[in-house]
Short mmCIF file of C-alpha atoms in Angstrom, two decimals:
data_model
loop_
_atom_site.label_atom_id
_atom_site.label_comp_id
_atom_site.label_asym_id
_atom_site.label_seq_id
_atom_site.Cartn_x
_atom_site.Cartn_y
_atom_site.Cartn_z
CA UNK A 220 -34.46 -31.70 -84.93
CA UNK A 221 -35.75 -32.57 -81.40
CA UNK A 222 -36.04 -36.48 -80.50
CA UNK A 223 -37.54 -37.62 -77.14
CA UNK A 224 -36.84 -40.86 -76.02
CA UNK A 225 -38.45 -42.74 -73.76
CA UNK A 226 -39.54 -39.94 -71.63
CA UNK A 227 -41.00 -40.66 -68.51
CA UNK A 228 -41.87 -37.96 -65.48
CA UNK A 229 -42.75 -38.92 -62.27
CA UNK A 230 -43.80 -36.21 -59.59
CA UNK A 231 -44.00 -37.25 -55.67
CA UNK A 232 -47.12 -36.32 -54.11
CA UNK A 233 -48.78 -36.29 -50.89
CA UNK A 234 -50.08 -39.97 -51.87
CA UNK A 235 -47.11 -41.52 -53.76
CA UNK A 236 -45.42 -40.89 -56.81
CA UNK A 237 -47.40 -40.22 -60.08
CA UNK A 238 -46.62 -40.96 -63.36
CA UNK A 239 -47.05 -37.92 -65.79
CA UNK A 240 -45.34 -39.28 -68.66
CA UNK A 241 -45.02 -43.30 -69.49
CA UNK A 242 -42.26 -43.79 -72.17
CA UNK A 243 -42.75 -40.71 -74.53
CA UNK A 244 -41.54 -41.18 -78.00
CA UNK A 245 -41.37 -38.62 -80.75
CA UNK A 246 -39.69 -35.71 -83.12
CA UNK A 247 -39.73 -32.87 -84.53
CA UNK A 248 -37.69 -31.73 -87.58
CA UNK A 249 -37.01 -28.44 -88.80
CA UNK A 250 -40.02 -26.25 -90.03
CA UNK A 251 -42.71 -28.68 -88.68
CA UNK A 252 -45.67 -27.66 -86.95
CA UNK A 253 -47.04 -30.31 -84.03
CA UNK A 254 -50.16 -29.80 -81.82
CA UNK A 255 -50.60 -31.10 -78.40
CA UNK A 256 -54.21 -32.58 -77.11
CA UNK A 257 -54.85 -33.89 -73.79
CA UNK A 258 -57.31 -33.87 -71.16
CA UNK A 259 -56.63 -31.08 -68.13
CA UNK A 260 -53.39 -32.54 -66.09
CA UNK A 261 -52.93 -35.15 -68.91
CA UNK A 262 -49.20 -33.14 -69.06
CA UNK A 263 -49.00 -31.36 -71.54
CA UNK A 264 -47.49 -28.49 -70.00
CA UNK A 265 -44.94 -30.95 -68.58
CA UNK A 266 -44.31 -32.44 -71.47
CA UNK A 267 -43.53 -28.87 -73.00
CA UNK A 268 -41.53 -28.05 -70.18
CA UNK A 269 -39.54 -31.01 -70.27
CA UNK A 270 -39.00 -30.40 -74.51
CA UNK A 271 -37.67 -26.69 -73.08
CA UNK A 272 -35.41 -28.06 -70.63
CA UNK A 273 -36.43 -25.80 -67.99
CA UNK A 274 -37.14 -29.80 -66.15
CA UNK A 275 -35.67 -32.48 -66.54
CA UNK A 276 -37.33 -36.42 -67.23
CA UNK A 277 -37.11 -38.90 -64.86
CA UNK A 278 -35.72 -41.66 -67.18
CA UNK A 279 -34.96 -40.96 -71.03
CA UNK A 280 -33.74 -38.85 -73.07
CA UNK A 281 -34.39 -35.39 -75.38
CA UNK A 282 -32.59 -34.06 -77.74
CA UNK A 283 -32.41 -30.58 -79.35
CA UNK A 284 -30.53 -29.77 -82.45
CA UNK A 285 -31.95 -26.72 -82.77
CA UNK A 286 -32.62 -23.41 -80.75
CA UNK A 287 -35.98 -24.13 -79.01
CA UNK A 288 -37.58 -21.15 -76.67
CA UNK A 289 -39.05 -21.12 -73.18
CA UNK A 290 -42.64 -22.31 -73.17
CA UNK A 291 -44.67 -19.62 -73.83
CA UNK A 292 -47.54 -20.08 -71.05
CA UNK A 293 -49.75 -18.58 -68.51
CA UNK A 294 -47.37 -18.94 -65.74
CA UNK A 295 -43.45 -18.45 -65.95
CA UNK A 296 -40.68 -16.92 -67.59
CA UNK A 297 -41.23 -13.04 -66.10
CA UNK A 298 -40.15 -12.08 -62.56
CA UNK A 299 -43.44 -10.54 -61.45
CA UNK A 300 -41.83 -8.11 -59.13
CA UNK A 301 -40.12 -6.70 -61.92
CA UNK A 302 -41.56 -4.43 -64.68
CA UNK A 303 -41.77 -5.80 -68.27
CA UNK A 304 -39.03 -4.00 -69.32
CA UNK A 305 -36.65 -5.61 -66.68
CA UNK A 306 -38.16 -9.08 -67.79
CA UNK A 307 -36.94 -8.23 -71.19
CA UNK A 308 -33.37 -6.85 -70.33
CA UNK A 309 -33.35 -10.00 -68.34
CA UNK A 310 -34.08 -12.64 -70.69
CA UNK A 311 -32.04 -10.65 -73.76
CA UNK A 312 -28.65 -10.42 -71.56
CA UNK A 313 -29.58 -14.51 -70.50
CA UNK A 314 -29.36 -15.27 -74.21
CA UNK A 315 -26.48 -12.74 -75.14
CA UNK A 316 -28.63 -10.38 -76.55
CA UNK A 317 -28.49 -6.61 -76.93
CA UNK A 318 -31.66 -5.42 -75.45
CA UNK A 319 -31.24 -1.50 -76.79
CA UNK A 320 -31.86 -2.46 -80.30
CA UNK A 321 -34.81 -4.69 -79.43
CA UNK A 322 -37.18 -2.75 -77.22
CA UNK A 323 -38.53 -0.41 -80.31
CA UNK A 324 -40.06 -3.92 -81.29
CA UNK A 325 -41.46 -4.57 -78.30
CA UNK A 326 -43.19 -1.95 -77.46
CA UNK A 327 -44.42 -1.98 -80.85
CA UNK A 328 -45.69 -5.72 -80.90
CA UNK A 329 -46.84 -6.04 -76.75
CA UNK A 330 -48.40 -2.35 -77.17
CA UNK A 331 -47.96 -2.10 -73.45
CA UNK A 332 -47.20 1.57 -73.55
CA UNK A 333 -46.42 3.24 -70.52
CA UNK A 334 -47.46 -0.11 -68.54
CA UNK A 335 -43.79 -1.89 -70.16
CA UNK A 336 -42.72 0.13 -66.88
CA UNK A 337 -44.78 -0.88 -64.79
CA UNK A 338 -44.30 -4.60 -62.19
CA UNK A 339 -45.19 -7.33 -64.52
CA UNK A 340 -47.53 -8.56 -61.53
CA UNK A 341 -49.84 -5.56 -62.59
CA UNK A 342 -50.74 -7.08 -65.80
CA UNK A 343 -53.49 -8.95 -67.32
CA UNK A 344 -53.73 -12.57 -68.62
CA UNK A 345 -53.83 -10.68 -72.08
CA UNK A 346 -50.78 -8.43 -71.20
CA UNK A 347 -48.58 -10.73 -70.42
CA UNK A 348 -49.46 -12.76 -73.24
CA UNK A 349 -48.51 -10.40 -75.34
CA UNK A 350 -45.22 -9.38 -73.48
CA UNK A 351 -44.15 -12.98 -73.29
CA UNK A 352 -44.98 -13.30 -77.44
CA UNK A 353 -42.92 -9.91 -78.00
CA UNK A 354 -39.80 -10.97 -76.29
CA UNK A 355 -39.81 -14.41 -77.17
CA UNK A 356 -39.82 -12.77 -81.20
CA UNK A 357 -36.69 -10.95 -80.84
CA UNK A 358 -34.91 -13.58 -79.47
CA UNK A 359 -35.31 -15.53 -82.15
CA UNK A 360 -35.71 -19.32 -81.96
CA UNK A 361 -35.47 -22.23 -84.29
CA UNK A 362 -38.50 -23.75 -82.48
CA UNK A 363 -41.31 -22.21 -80.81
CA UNK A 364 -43.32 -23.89 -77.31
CA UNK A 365 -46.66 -22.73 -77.34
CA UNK A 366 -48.52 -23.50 -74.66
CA UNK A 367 -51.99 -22.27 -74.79
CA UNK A 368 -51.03 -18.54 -74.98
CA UNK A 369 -52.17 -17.13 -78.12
CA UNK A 370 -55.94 -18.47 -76.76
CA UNK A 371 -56.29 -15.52 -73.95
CA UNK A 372 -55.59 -12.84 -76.48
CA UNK A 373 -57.58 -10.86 -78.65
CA UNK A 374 -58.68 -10.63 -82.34
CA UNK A 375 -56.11 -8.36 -83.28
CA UNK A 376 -53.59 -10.06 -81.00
CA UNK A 377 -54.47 -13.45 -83.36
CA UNK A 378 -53.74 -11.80 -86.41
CA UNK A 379 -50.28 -10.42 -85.57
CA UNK A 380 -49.47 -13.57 -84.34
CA UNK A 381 -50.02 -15.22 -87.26
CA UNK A 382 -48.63 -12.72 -89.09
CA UNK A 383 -45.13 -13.37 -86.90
CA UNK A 384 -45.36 -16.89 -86.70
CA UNK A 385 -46.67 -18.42 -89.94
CA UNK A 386 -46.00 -15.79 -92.60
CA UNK A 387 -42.50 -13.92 -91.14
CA UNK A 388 -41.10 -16.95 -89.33
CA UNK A 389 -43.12 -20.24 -91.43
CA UNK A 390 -39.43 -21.61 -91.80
CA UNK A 391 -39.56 -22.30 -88.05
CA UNK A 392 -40.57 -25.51 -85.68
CA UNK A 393 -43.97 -24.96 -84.21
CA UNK A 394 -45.19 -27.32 -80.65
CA UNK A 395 -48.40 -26.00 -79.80
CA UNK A 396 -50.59 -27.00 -76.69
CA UNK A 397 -54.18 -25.68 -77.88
CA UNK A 398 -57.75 -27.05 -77.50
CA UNK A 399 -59.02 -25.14 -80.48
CA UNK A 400 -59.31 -27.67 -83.26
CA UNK A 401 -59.93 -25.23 -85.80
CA UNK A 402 -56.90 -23.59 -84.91
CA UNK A 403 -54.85 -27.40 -85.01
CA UNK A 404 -56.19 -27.99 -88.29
CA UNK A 405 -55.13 -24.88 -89.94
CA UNK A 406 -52.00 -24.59 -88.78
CA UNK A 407 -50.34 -27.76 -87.42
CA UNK A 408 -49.55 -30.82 -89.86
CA UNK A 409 -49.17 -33.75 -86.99
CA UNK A 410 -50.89 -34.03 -83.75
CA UNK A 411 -50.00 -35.93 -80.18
CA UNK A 412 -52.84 -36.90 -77.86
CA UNK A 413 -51.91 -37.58 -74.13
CA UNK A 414 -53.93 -39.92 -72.22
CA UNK A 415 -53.02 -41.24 -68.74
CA UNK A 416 -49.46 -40.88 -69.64
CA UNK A 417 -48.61 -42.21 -72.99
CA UNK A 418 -48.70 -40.32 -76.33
CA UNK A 419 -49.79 -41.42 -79.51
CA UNK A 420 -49.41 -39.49 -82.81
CA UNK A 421 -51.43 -38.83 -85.68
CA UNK A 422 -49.92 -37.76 -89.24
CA UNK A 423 -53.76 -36.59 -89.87
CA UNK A 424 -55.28 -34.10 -87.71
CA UNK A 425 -58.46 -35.18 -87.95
CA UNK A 426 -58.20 -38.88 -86.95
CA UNK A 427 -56.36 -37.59 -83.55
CA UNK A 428 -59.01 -34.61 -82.70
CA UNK A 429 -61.67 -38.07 -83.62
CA UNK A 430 -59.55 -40.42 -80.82
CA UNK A 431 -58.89 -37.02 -78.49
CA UNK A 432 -63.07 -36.93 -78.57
CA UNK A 433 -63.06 -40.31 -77.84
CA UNK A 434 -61.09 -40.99 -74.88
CA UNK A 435 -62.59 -37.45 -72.86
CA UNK A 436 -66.38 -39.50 -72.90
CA UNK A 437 -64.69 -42.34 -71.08
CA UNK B 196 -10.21 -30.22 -78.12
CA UNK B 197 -13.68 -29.94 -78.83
CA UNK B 198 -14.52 -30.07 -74.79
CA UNK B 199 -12.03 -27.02 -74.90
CA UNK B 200 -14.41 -25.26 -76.70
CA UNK B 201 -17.53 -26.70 -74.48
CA UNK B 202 -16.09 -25.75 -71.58
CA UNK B 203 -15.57 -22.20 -72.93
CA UNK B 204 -18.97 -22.06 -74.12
CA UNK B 205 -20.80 -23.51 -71.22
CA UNK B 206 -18.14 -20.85 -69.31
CA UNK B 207 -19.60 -17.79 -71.42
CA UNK B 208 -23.24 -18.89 -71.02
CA UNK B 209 -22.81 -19.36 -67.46
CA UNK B 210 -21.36 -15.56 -67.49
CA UNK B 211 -24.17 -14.80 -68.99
CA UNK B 212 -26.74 -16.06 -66.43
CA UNK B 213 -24.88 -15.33 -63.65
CA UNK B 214 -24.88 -11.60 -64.84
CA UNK B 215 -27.85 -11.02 -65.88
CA UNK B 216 -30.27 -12.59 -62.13
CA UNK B 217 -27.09 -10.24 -59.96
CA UNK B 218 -28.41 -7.22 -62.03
CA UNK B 219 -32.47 -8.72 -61.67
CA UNK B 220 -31.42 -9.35 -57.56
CA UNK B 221 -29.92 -5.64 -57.21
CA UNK B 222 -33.17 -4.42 -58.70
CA UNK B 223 -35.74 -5.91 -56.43
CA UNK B 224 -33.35 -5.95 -53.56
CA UNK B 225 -32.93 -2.19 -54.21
CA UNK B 226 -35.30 -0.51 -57.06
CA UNK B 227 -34.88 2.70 -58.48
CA UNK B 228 -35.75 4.96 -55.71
CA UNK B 229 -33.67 7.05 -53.20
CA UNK B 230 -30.04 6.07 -53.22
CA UNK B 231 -30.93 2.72 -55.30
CA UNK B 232 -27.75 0.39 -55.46
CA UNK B 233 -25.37 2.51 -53.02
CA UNK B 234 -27.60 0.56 -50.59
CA UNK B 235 -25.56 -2.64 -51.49
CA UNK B 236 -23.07 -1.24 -48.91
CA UNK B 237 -24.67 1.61 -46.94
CA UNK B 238 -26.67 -1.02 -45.46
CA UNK B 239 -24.34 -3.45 -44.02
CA UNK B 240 -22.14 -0.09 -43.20
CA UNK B 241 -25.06 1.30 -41.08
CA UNK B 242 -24.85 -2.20 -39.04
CA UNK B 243 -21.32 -1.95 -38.86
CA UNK B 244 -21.29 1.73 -37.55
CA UNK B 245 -24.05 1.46 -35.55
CA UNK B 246 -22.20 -1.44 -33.46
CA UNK B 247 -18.86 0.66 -33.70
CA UNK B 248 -20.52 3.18 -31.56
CA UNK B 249 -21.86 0.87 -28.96
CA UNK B 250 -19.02 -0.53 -28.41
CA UNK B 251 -17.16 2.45 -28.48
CA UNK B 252 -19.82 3.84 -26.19
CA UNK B 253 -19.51 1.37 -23.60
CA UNK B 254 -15.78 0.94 -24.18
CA UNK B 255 -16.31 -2.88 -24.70
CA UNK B 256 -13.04 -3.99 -25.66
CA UNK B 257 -14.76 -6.79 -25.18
CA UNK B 258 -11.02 -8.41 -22.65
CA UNK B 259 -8.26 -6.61 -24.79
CA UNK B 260 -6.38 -3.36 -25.27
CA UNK B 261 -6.78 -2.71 -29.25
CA UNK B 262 -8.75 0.34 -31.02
CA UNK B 263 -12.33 -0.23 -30.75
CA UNK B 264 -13.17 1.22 -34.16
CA UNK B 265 -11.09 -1.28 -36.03
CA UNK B 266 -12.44 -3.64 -33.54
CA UNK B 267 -15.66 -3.64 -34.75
CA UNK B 268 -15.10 -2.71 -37.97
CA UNK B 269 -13.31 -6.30 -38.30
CA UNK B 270 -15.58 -8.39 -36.74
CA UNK B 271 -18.49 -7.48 -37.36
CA UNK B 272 -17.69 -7.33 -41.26
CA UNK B 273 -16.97 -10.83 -41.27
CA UNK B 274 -20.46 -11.62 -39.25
CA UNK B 275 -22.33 -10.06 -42.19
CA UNK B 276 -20.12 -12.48 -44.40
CA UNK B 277 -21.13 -15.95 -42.50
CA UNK B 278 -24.54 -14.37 -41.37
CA UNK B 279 -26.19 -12.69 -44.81
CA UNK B 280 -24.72 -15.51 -46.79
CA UNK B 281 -26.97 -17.91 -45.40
CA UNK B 282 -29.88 -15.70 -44.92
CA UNK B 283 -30.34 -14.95 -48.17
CA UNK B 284 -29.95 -18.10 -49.73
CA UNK B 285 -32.51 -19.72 -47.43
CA UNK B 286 -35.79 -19.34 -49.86
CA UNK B 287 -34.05 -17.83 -52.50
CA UNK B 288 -35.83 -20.11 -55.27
CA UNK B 289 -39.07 -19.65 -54.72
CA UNK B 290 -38.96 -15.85 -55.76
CA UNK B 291 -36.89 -17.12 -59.14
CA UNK B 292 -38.75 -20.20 -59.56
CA UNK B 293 -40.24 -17.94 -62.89
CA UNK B 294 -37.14 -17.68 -64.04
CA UNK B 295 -36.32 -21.03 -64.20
CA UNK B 296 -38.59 -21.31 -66.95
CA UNK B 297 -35.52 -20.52 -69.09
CA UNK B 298 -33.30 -23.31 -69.39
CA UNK B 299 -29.70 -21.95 -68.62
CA UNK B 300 -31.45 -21.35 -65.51
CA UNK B 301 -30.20 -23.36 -62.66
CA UNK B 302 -30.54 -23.17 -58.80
CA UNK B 303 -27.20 -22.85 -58.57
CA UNK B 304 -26.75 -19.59 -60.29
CA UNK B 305 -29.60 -18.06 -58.70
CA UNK B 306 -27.27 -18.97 -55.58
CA UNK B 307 -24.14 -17.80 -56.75
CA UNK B 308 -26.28 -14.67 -57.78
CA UNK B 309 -27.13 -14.03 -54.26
CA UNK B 310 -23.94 -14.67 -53.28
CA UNK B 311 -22.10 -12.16 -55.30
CA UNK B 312 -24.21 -9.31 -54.42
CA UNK B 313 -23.96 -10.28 -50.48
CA UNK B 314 -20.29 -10.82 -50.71
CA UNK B 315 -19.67 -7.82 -52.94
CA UNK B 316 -21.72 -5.76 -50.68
CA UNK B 317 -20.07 -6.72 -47.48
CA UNK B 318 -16.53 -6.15 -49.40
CA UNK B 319 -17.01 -2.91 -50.15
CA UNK B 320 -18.29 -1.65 -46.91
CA UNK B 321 -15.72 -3.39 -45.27
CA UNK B 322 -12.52 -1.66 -47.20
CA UNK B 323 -14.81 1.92 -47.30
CA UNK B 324 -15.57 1.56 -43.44
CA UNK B 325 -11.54 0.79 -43.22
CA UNK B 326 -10.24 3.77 -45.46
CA UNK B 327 -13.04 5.85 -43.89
CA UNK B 328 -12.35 5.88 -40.70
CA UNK B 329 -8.62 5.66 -41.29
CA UNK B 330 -9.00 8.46 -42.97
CA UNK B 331 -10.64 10.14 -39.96
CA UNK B 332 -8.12 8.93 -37.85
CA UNK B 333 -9.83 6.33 -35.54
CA UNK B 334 -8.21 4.04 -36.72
CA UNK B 335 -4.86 2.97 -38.84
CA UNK B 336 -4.82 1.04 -41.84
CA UNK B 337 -3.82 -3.13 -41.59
CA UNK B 338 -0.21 -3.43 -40.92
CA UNK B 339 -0.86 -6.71 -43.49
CA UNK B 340 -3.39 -6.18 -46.10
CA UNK B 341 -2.55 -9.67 -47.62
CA UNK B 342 -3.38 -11.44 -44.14
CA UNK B 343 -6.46 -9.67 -43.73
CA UNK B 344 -7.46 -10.33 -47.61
CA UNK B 345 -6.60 -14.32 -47.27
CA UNK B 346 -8.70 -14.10 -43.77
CA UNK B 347 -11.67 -12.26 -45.60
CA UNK B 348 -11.10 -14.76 -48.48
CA UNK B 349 -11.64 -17.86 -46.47
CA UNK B 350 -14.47 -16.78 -44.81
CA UNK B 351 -15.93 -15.80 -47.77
CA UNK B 352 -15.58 -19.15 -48.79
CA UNK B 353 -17.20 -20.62 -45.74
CA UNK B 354 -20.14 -18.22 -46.03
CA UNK B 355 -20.72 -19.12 -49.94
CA UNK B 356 -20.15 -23.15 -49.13
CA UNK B 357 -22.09 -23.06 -45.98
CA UNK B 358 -24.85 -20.86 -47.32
CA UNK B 359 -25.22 -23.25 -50.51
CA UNK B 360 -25.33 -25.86 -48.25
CA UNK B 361 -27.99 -24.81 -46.12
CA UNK B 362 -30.05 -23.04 -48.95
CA UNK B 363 -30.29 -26.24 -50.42
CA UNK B 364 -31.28 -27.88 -46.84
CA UNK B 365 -34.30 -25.42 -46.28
CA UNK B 366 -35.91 -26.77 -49.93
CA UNK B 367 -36.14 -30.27 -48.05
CA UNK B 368 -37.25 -28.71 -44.59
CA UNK B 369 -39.03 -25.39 -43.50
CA UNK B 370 -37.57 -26.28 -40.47
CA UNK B 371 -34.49 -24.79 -41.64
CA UNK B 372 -35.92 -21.42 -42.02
CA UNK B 373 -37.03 -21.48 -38.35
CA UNK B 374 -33.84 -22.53 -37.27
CA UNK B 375 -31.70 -20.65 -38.74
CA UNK B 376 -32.41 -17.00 -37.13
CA UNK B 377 -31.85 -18.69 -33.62
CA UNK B 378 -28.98 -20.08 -34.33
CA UNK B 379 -27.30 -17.38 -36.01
CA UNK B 380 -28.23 -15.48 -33.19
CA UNK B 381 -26.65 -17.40 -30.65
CA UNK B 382 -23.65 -17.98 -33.21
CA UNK B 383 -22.92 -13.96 -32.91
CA UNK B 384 -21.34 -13.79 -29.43
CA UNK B 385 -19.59 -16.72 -30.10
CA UNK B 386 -18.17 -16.16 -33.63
CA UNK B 387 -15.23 -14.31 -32.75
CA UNK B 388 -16.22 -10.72 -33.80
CA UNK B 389 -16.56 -9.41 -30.20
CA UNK B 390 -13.45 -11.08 -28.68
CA UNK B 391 -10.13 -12.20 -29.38
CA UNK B 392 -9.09 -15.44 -28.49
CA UNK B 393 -6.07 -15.20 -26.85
CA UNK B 394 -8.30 -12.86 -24.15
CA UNK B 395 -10.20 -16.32 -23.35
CA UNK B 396 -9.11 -18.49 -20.54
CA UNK B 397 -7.22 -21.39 -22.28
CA UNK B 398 -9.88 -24.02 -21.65
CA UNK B 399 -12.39 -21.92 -23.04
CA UNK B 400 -9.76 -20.94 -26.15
CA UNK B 401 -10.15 -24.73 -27.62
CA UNK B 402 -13.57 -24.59 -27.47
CA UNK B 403 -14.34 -21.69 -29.40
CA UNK B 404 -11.47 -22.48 -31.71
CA UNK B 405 -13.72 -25.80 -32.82
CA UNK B 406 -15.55 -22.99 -34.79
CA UNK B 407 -14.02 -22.57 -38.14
CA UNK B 408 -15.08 -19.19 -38.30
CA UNK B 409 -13.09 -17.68 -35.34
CA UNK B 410 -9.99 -18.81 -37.36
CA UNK B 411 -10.57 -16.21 -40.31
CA UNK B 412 -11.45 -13.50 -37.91
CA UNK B 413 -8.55 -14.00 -36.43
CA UNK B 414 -6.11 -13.98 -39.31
CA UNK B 415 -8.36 -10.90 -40.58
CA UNK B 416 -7.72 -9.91 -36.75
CA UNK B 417 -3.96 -10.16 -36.90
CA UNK B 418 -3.29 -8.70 -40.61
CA UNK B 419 -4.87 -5.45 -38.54
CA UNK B 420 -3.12 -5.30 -35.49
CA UNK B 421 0.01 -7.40 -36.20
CA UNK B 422 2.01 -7.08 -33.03
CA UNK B 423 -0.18 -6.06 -30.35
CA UNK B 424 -2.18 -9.18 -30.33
CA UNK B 425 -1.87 -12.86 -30.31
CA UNK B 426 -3.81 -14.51 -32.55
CA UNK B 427 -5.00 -17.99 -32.53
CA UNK B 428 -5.51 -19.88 -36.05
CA UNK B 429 -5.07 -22.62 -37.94
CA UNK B 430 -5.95 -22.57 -41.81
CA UNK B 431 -5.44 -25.74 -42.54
CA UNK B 432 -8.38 -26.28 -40.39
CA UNK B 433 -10.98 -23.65 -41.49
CA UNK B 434 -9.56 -25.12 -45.53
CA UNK B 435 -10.09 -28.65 -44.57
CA UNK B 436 -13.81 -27.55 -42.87
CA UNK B 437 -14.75 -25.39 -46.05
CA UNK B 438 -13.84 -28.13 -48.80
CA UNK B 439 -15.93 -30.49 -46.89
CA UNK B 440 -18.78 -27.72 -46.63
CA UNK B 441 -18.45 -27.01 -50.30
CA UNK B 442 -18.64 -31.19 -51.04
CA UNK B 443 -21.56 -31.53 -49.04
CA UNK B 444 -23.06 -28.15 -50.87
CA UNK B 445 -22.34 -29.25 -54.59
CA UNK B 446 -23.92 -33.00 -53.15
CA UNK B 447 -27.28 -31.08 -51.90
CA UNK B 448 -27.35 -29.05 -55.25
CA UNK B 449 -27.47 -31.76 -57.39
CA UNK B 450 -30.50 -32.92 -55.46
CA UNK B 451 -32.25 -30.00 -55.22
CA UNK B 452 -31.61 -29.26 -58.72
CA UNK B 453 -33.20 -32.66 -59.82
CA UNK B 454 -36.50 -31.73 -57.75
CA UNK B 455 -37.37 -28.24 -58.66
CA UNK B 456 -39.97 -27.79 -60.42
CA UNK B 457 -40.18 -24.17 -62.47
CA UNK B 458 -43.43 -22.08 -62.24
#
């Protein structure tokens, strides 16, 4: 179970503070699968990174009873300098983790090849996607903080995914940040929509996707 | 009992992180190539031997009668404790900032990090300098190893408190960056690694003995020579200094570590 209470973020800018987050309230228990929607800078990302505890809220609270993973995104996690098999020794020796055992998988699942030696600054959007998915597997979470990712990859990338996430691992927690509604709907059984701040949540997918439409034509 | 076992598990993780950004620092620090991690100490022993032989060159005892090798091999050791300390904790989050994106992250072990490798690296080329030029017979071993080791001890405790401190300082103000090469510069003649105090005319002595530094290179000063030198310290003084240091640090980290924002 994760519970967020009363979460609030404020970031200082150049022109005051700004309020990301205004009193956040909601959980997730074991298994379930919750989708993110939000305009661009509506804070999602924050919000996930706050649920990862890589930040912490200004005011409020966040609990997690369970193992929950770094955010899978675009940006963070991997020392660029470093080549992806560093990153992975890294992250499996932060988490207590013999790496030896796992890299077989990885390779397998990133299919980086020769490139897993290579400075992770070298790769792709796509590459690191996939690197980021790969280690993130054999570590082995309880909950998994998805934030856009899986949307840069390929076809076949898709398909193993789901093959990972919602056949091998469908006993897991699931927060996905995604603007593919198609994507929501299949997978995810609740959805949060972010809008200037606040979040409201939606037991039925489509009612949310019909309010997220609704507040981008404002 | 159960914080017992909180404590021992926050103790474990904190092993853990601690561990695993010194080996990720030794890597980009160092790579693969050429000699790879011997450079962890052939690079602060190239300073040290390149000073050893200008100073043995010009036969700057710098106002005393000691051996120049051990000399320089003593103070200038302890510069690259108080010096590289800093240095390489100013800016040391942005590189890491990635790696905050895991959550048993915190600025504070990407600090101690740092600090581990520059303290560990200045160690060791500070006893292999010492047993290798003993060894060559320019100079003798400390007459009292435990002096020099509690000397080299508290210094290394300045350098960790004060780098912390001013780490934290240069994520509220670039200025700090700009500053600091200046002023470590100008802190080098005065820092006690090319003189000895009791060579000093008295007035000057109480001056430069208002830097807490110049009392650990002393004590590391008289473990080495013992009885051919007067040295001038008082520990109490560079302790009292270095728990205040390390307050202030811990008092900066907490704010720091409240603001940063991963990548």
């Amino acid at each position: 179970m994760i519970t967020v209470s009363d979460v609030s973020k404020v970031y200082p800018t150049r022109h005051g503070s700004v309020l990301v987050l205004d009193g956040v309230n909601f959980d997730v228990k074991p298994g379930e699968k919750v989708a993110f929607l939000g305009r661009n800078g509506a804070g999602k990302s924050t919000l996930v990174r706050l649920i990862s505890g890589a930040e912490a809220p200004t005011s409020g609270t966040i609990r997690r009873e369970m193992t929950v993973s770094w955010p899978l995104a675009f940006g963070g996690a991997f020392q660029s300098a470093l080549t992806g098999l560093d990153n992975m020794r890294f992250i499996c020796r932060l988490y207590g983790l013999d790496w030896k055992e796992r890299v077989a998988y990885v390779e397998e699942f990133s299919e980086l090849g020769a490139y897993l030696k290579e400075p992770v600054r070298s790769y792709s959007a796509g590459m690191r996607a996939r690197l980021a998915f790969a280690v993130s597997m054999v570590v082995e979470f309880d909950c998994f903080l998805i934030d856009e990712i899986i949307a840069v990859g390929d076809a076949r990338f898709h398909e193993k995914c789901r093959i990972e996430l919602f056949e091998k691992r469908a006993d897991r927690a699931l927060i996905i940040v995604s603007h593919d509604a198609p994507y929501i709907r299949d997978h995810c059984s609740r959805v949060g929509v972010l809008n200037k701040g606040r979040l409201t949540m939606f037991d039925d997918i489509d009612e949310g996707y019909v309010f997220y439409k609704s507040i981008q034509h404002v | 009992m159960a914080t017992v076992a909180n404590l021992s598990r926050a103790w474990a993780i904190q092993r853990r992180v601690i561990g695993a950004l010194f080996i990720r620092e030794l890597l980009t620090r160092f790579g693969r190539h050429n000699i790879g991690f011997l450079w962890l100490f052939v690079e602060p022993m190239m300073f040290t031997v390149g000073v050893t032989i200008l100073w043995t060159a010009f036969k700057s005892t710098h106002g005393s009668n000691i051996p120049i090798t051990a000399f320089a091999v003593s103070g200038y050791s302890s510069v690259l404790l108080w010096r590289n300390m800093p240095s390489r904790c100013i800016l040391a989050i942005q590189p890491n900032l990635s790696l905050m994106y895991h959550r048993y992250v915190k600025v504070i072990d990407i600090f101690l990090a740092r600090l581990l490798v520059e303290g560990g690296g200045a160690t060791l080329s500070f006893i292999i300098l010492t047993l290798f030029f003993s060894y060559m017979g320019w100079m003798s071993l400390p007459e009292d190893v435990l002096k020099v080791a509690f000397g080299w001890f508290m210094l290394a405790w300045f350098g960790c408190s004060f780098a912390i401190f001013v780490g934290c300082l240069a994520e509220e103000t670039e200025l700090v960056e700009k500053l600091w090469h200046p002023i470590s510069y100008f802190l080098l003649p005065v820092s006690g690694a090319a003189y000895i105090v009791d060579a000093l005319p008295p007035a000057f002595q109480k001056v430069v003995l208002i830097l807490p530094l110049v009392h650990g290179v002393e004590l590391v000063r008289e473990g080495f020579f013992g009885s051919h030198i007067r040295a001038h310290y008082d520990m109490g003084y560079l302790a009292t200094i270095n728990a205040v240091l390390t307050f202030m640090a811990l008092v900066m980290l907490r704010r720091v570590g409240a603001k940063v924002v991963p990548e």
